[in-house]
Amino acid sequence: MEYLGYVFVGIVTLLLVCIPHWLRSWRKPQCNGKLPPGSMGWPILGETLQFSTPYTNRGVSPFIRKRMDRYGPLFRTKLLGWPFVISADPDVSRFVLQQEGKLFHCWYMESFDNLFGPQNVLSSQGALHKCLRSLILSQFGSESLRTRVLSQVEDSVLEKL
């Protein structure tokens, strides 16, 4: 019986030491670079509940608006258990898109890949993405639509009129 008391005290001590360390690392994750300001929210949930609240107006959601007012156009958060950096700055967004495949890699959640398949255009990277994009644009791009579909629509409209 005395042995169980020592085990209980050992487990409680271990928890008292580990939980603050875990919470500290959760709130301020380590990074080789500099992270933008923001909040990681609650452990596991992050800020998912605030993000998923409904809103009725058109435009920027209140979740994004509050964080933009508080942290600026570039901030970090945790949604659905994943850390995110959200940019509302057009210059930063343009830089990220220009550096895709070099400094940044496009990534989508597993549910997105399950919905559209693992080899979809958005999840592909590098040369494969360029090849798929050019194939799709050759069929559905503005030039293709102008020459092929526009004439069909025009003929249909003239026929109905």
mmCIF file of C-alpha atoms in Angstrom:
data_model
loop_
_atom_site.group_PDB
_atom_site.id
_atom_site.type_symbol
_atom_site.label_atom_id
_atom_site.label_comp_id
_atom_site.label_asym_id
_atom_site.label_seq_id
_atom_site.Cartn_x
_atom_site.Cartn_y
_atom_site.Cartn_z
ATOM 1 C CA MET A 1 0.000 0.000 0.000
ATOM 2 C CA GLU A 2 2.885 2.314 0.795
ATOM 3 C CA TYR A 3 4.293 1.598 -2.681
ATOM 4 C CA LEU A 4 1.089 2.953 -4.357
ATOM 5 C CA GLY A 5 1.450 6.198 -2.411
ATOM 6 C CA TYR A 6 4.955 6.723 -3.810
ATOM 7 C CA VAL A 7 3.731 5.955 -7.328
ATOM 8 C CA PHE A 8 0.849 8.434 -6.950
ATOM 9 C CA VAL A 9 3.179 11.155 -5.650
ATOM 10 C CA GLY A 10 5.589 10.454 -8.529
ATOM 11 C CA ILE A 11 2.841 10.739 -11.142
ATOM 12 C CA VAL A 12 1.473 13.959 -9.632
ATOM 13 C CA THR A 13 4.977 15.463 -9.513
ATOM 14 C CA LEU A 14 5.598 14.465 -13.122
ATOM 15 C CA LEU A 15 2.320 16.069 -14.201
ATOM 16 C CA LEU A 16 3.051 19.260 -12.257
ATOM 17 C CA VAL A 17 6.386 19.555 -14.052
ATOM 18 C CA CYS A 18 5.266 18.498 -17.549
ATOM 19 C CA ILE A 19 1.966 20.380 -17.894
ATOM 20 C CA PRO A 20 3.435 23.910 -17.485
ATOM 21 C CA HIS A 21 6.214 23.032 -19.954
ATOM 22 C CA TRP A 22 3.654 21.696 -22.443
ATOM 23 C CA LEU A 23 1.449 24.784 -22.072
ATOM 24 C CA ARG A 24 4.427 27.127 -22.486
ATOM 25 C CA SER A 25 5.537 25.365 -25.669
ATOM 26 C CA TRP A 26 1.941 25.458 -26.928
ATOM 27 C CA ARG A 27 1.535 29.187 -26.401
ATOM 28 C CA LYS A 28 4.932 30.144 -27.833
ATOM 29 C CA PRO A 29 6.035 27.568 -30.416
ATOM 30 C CA GLN A 30 9.703 27.459 -31.334
ATOM 31 C CA CYS A 31 10.628 28.518 -34.825
ATOM 32 C CA ASN A 32 13.917 29.040 -36.667
ATOM 33 C CA GLY A 33 12.575 32.273 -38.135
ATOM 34 C CA LYS A 34 10.384 34.995 -36.716
ATOM 35 C CA LEU A 35 6.695 34.164 -36.363
ATOM 36 C CA PRO A 36 4.088 36.873 -36.909
ATOM 37 C CA PRO A 37 2.106 38.017 -33.868
ATOM 38 C CA GLY A 38 -1.051 36.187 -32.927
ATOM 39 C CA SER A 39 -2.634 33.749 -30.535
ATOM 40 C CA MET A 40 -2.620 29.964 -30.711
ATOM 41 C CA GLY A 41 -5.795 29.800 -28.591
ATOM 42 C CA TRP A 42 -6.702 26.779 -26.490
ATOM 43 C CA PRO A 43 -4.700 23.548 -26.679
ATOM 44 C CA ILE A 44 -5.968 21.242 -29.445
ATOM 45 C CA LEU A 45 -8.968 23.480 -30.334
ATOM 46 C CA GLY A 46 -6.978 26.623 -30.967
ATOM 47 C CA GLU A 47 -9.316 29.371 -32.139
ATOM 48 C CA THR A 48 -11.626 27.076 -34.108
ATOM 49 C CA LEU A 49 -14.740 27.978 -32.108
ATOM 50 C CA GLN A 50 -14.278 31.718 -32.677
ATOM 51 C CA PHE A 51 -13.531 31.097 -36.363
ATOM 52 C CA SER A 52 -16.625 28.966 -36.929
ATOM 53 C CA THR A 53 -19.177 31.370 -35.444
ATOM 54 C CA PRO A 54 -21.694 32.451 -38.114
ATOM 55 C CA TYR A 55 -21.896 36.013 -39.360
ATOM 56 C CA THR A 56 -24.486 37.729 -41.521
ATOM 57 C CA ASN A 57 -22.621 40.533 -43.270
ATOM 58 C CA ARG A 58 -20.738 40.196 -46.524
ATOM 59 C CA GLY A 59 -17.061 40.901 -46.548
ATOM 60 C CA VAL A 60 -14.340 40.010 -44.096
ATOM 61 C CA SER A 61 -15.437 37.754 -41.248
ATOM 62 C CA PRO A 62 -15.426 39.223 -37.735
ATOM 63 C CA PHE A 63 -12.787 36.654 -36.734
ATOM 64 C CA ILE A 64 -10.333 37.962 -39.347
ATOM 65 C CA ARG A 65 -11.323 41.609 -38.750
ATOM 66 C CA LYS A 66 -10.676 41.411 -34.970
ATOM 67 C CA ARG A 67 -7.265 39.852 -35.469
ATOM 68 C CA MET A 68 -6.335 42.334 -38.187
ATOM 69 C CA ASP A 69 -7.223 45.196 -35.830
ATOM 70 C CA ARG A 70 -5.250 43.587 -33.013
ATOM 71 C CA TYR A 71 -2.187 42.124 -34.796
ATOM 72 C CA GLY A 72 -2.139 43.717 -38.256
ATOM 73 C CA PRO A 73 -2.675 42.176 -41.702
ATOM 74 C CA LEU A 74 -0.342 39.229 -41.012
ATOM 75 C CA PHE A 75 -1.014 37.044 -37.975
ATOM 76 C CA ARG A 76 -0.823 33.459 -36.743
ATOM 77 C CA THR A 77 -3.560 31.311 -35.286
ATOM 78 C CA LYS A 78 -4.491 27.701 -34.762
ATOM 79 C CA LEU A 79 -7.568 26.310 -36.517
ATOM 80 C CA LEU A 80 -8.806 22.723 -36.559
ATOM 81 C CA GLY A 81 -5.711 21.642 -34.653
ATOM 82 C CA TRP A 82 -3.255 23.078 -37.219
ATOM 83 C CA PRO A 83 -1.144 26.239 -36.945
ATOM 84 C CA PHE A 84 -1.814 28.809 -39.676
ATOM 85 C CA VAL A 85 -0.356 32.122 -40.765
ATOM 86 C CA ILE A 86 -3.109 34.275 -42.249
ATOM 87 C CA SER A 87 -2.252 37.140 -44.570
ATOM 88 C CA ALA A 88 -4.624 39.939 -45.503
ATOM 89 C CA ASP A 89 -1.773 41.914 -47.057
ATOM 90 C CA PRO A 90 -1.739 41.750 -50.881
ATOM 91 C CA ASP A 91 2.039 42.236 -51.068
ATOM 92 C CA VAL A 92 2.723 39.315 -48.712
ATOM 93 C CA SER A 93 0.225 37.109 -50.542
ATOM 94 C CA ARG A 94 1.824 37.957 -53.881
ATOM 95 C CA PHE A 95 5.291 37.178 -52.511
ATOM 96 C CA VAL A 96 4.098 33.796 -51.198
ATOM 97 C CA LEU A 97 2.513 32.906 -54.542
ATOM 98 C CA GLN A 98 5.639 33.932 -56.459
ATOM 99 C CA GLN A 99 7.892 31.883 -54.178
ATOM 100 C CA GLU A 100 5.725 28.745 -54.185
ATOM 101 C CA GLY A 101 7.904 25.712 -54.687
ATOM 102 C CA LYS A 102 10.997 27.667 -53.628
ATOM 103 C CA LEU A 103 10.418 29.137 -50.165
ATOM 104 C CA PHE A 104 6.825 27.993 -49.640
ATOM 105 C CA HIS A 105 4.981 24.795 -50.380
ATOM 106 C CA CYS A 106 1.269 24.708 -51.062
ATOM 107 C CA TRP A 107 -0.535 22.460 -48.592
ATOM 108 C CA TYR A 108 -4.146 21.495 -48.101
ATOM 109 C CA MET A 109 -5.772 19.574 -45.281
ATOM 110 C CA GLU A 110 -6.227 15.830 -45.649
ATOM 111 C CA SER A 111 -10.015 16.266 -45.970
ATOM 112 C CA PHE A 112 -9.427 18.456 -49.053
ATOM 113 C CA ASP A 113 -7.353 15.708 -50.678
ATOM 114 C CA ASN A 114 -9.996 13.139 -49.749
ATOM 115 C CA LEU A 115 -12.647 15.264 -51.430
ATOM 116 C CA PHE A 116 -10.772 16.129 -54.645
ATOM 117 C CA GLY A 117 -8.268 13.270 -54.768
ATOM 118 C CA PRO A 118 -4.559 13.272 -53.971
ATOM 119 C CA GLN A 119 -3.493 14.232 -57.521
ATOM 120 C CA ASN A 120 -5.697 17.331 -57.914
ATOM 121 C CA VAL A 121 -4.378 20.515 -59.509
ATOM 122 C CA LEU A 122 -4.288 22.542 -56.294
ATOM 123 C CA SER A 123 -2.339 19.927 -54.316
ATOM 124 C CA SER A 124 0.232 19.308 -57.035
ATOM 125 C CA GLN A 125 3.526 21.221 -56.956
ATOM 126 C CA GLY A 126 6.285 22.310 -59.273
ATOM 127 C CA ALA A 127 6.440 21.016 -62.837
ATOM 128 C CA LEU A 128 3.397 18.760 -62.399
ATOM 129 C CA HIS A 129 1.301 21.757 -61.323
ATOM 130 C CA LYS A 130 2.447 23.803 -64.327
ATOM 131 C CA CYS A 131 1.677 20.942 -66.714
ATOM 132 C CA LEU A 132 -1.802 20.322 -65.275
ATOM 133 C CA ARG A 133 -2.555 24.035 -65.209
ATOM 134 C CA SER A 134 -1.588 24.511 -68.871
ATOM 135 C CA LEU A 135 -3.727 21.508 -69.878
ATOM 136 C CA ILE A 136 -6.749 22.875 -68.031
ATOM 137 C CA LEU A 137 -6.259 26.423 -69.327
ATOM 138 C CA SER A 138 -5.983 25.141 -72.897
ATOM 139 C CA GLN A 139 -9.478 23.666 -72.530
ATOM 140 C CA PHE A 140 -11.144 26.188 -70.215
ATOM 141 C CA GLY A 141 -8.966 29.313 -70.427
ATOM 142 C CA SER A 142 -10.199 32.683 -71.646
ATOM 143 C CA GLU A 143 -8.869 32.201 -75.194
ATOM 144 C CA SER A 144 -10.464 28.785 -75.523
ATOM 145 C CA LEU A 145 -13.756 30.024 -74.117
ATOM 146 C CA ARG A 146 -13.706 33.037 -76.412
ATOM 147 C CA THR A 147 -13.196 31.024 -79.588
ATOM 148 C CA ARG A 148 -15.199 27.895 -78.843
ATOM 149 C CA VAL A 149 -17.876 28.563 -76.251
ATOM 150 C CA LEU A 150 -18.668 32.163 -77.115
ATOM 151 C CA SER A 151 -19.628 31.269 -80.676
ATOM 152 C CA GLN A 152 -21.929 28.504 -79.389
ATOM 153 C CA VAL A 153 -23.575 30.891 -76.902
ATOM 154 C CA GLU A 154 -23.940 33.542 -79.574
ATOM 155 C CA ASP A 155 -25.561 31.079 -81.983
ATOM 156 C CA SER A 156 -27.932 29.900 -79.262
ATOM 157 C CA VAL A 157 -28.945 33.461 -78.332
ATOM 158 C CA LEU A 158 -29.527 34.433 -81.954
ATOM 159 C CA GLU A 159 -31.618 31.302 -82.473
ATOM 160 C CA LYS A 160 -33.789 32.089 -79.440
ATOM 161 C CA LEU A 161 -34.245 35.730 -80.424
#
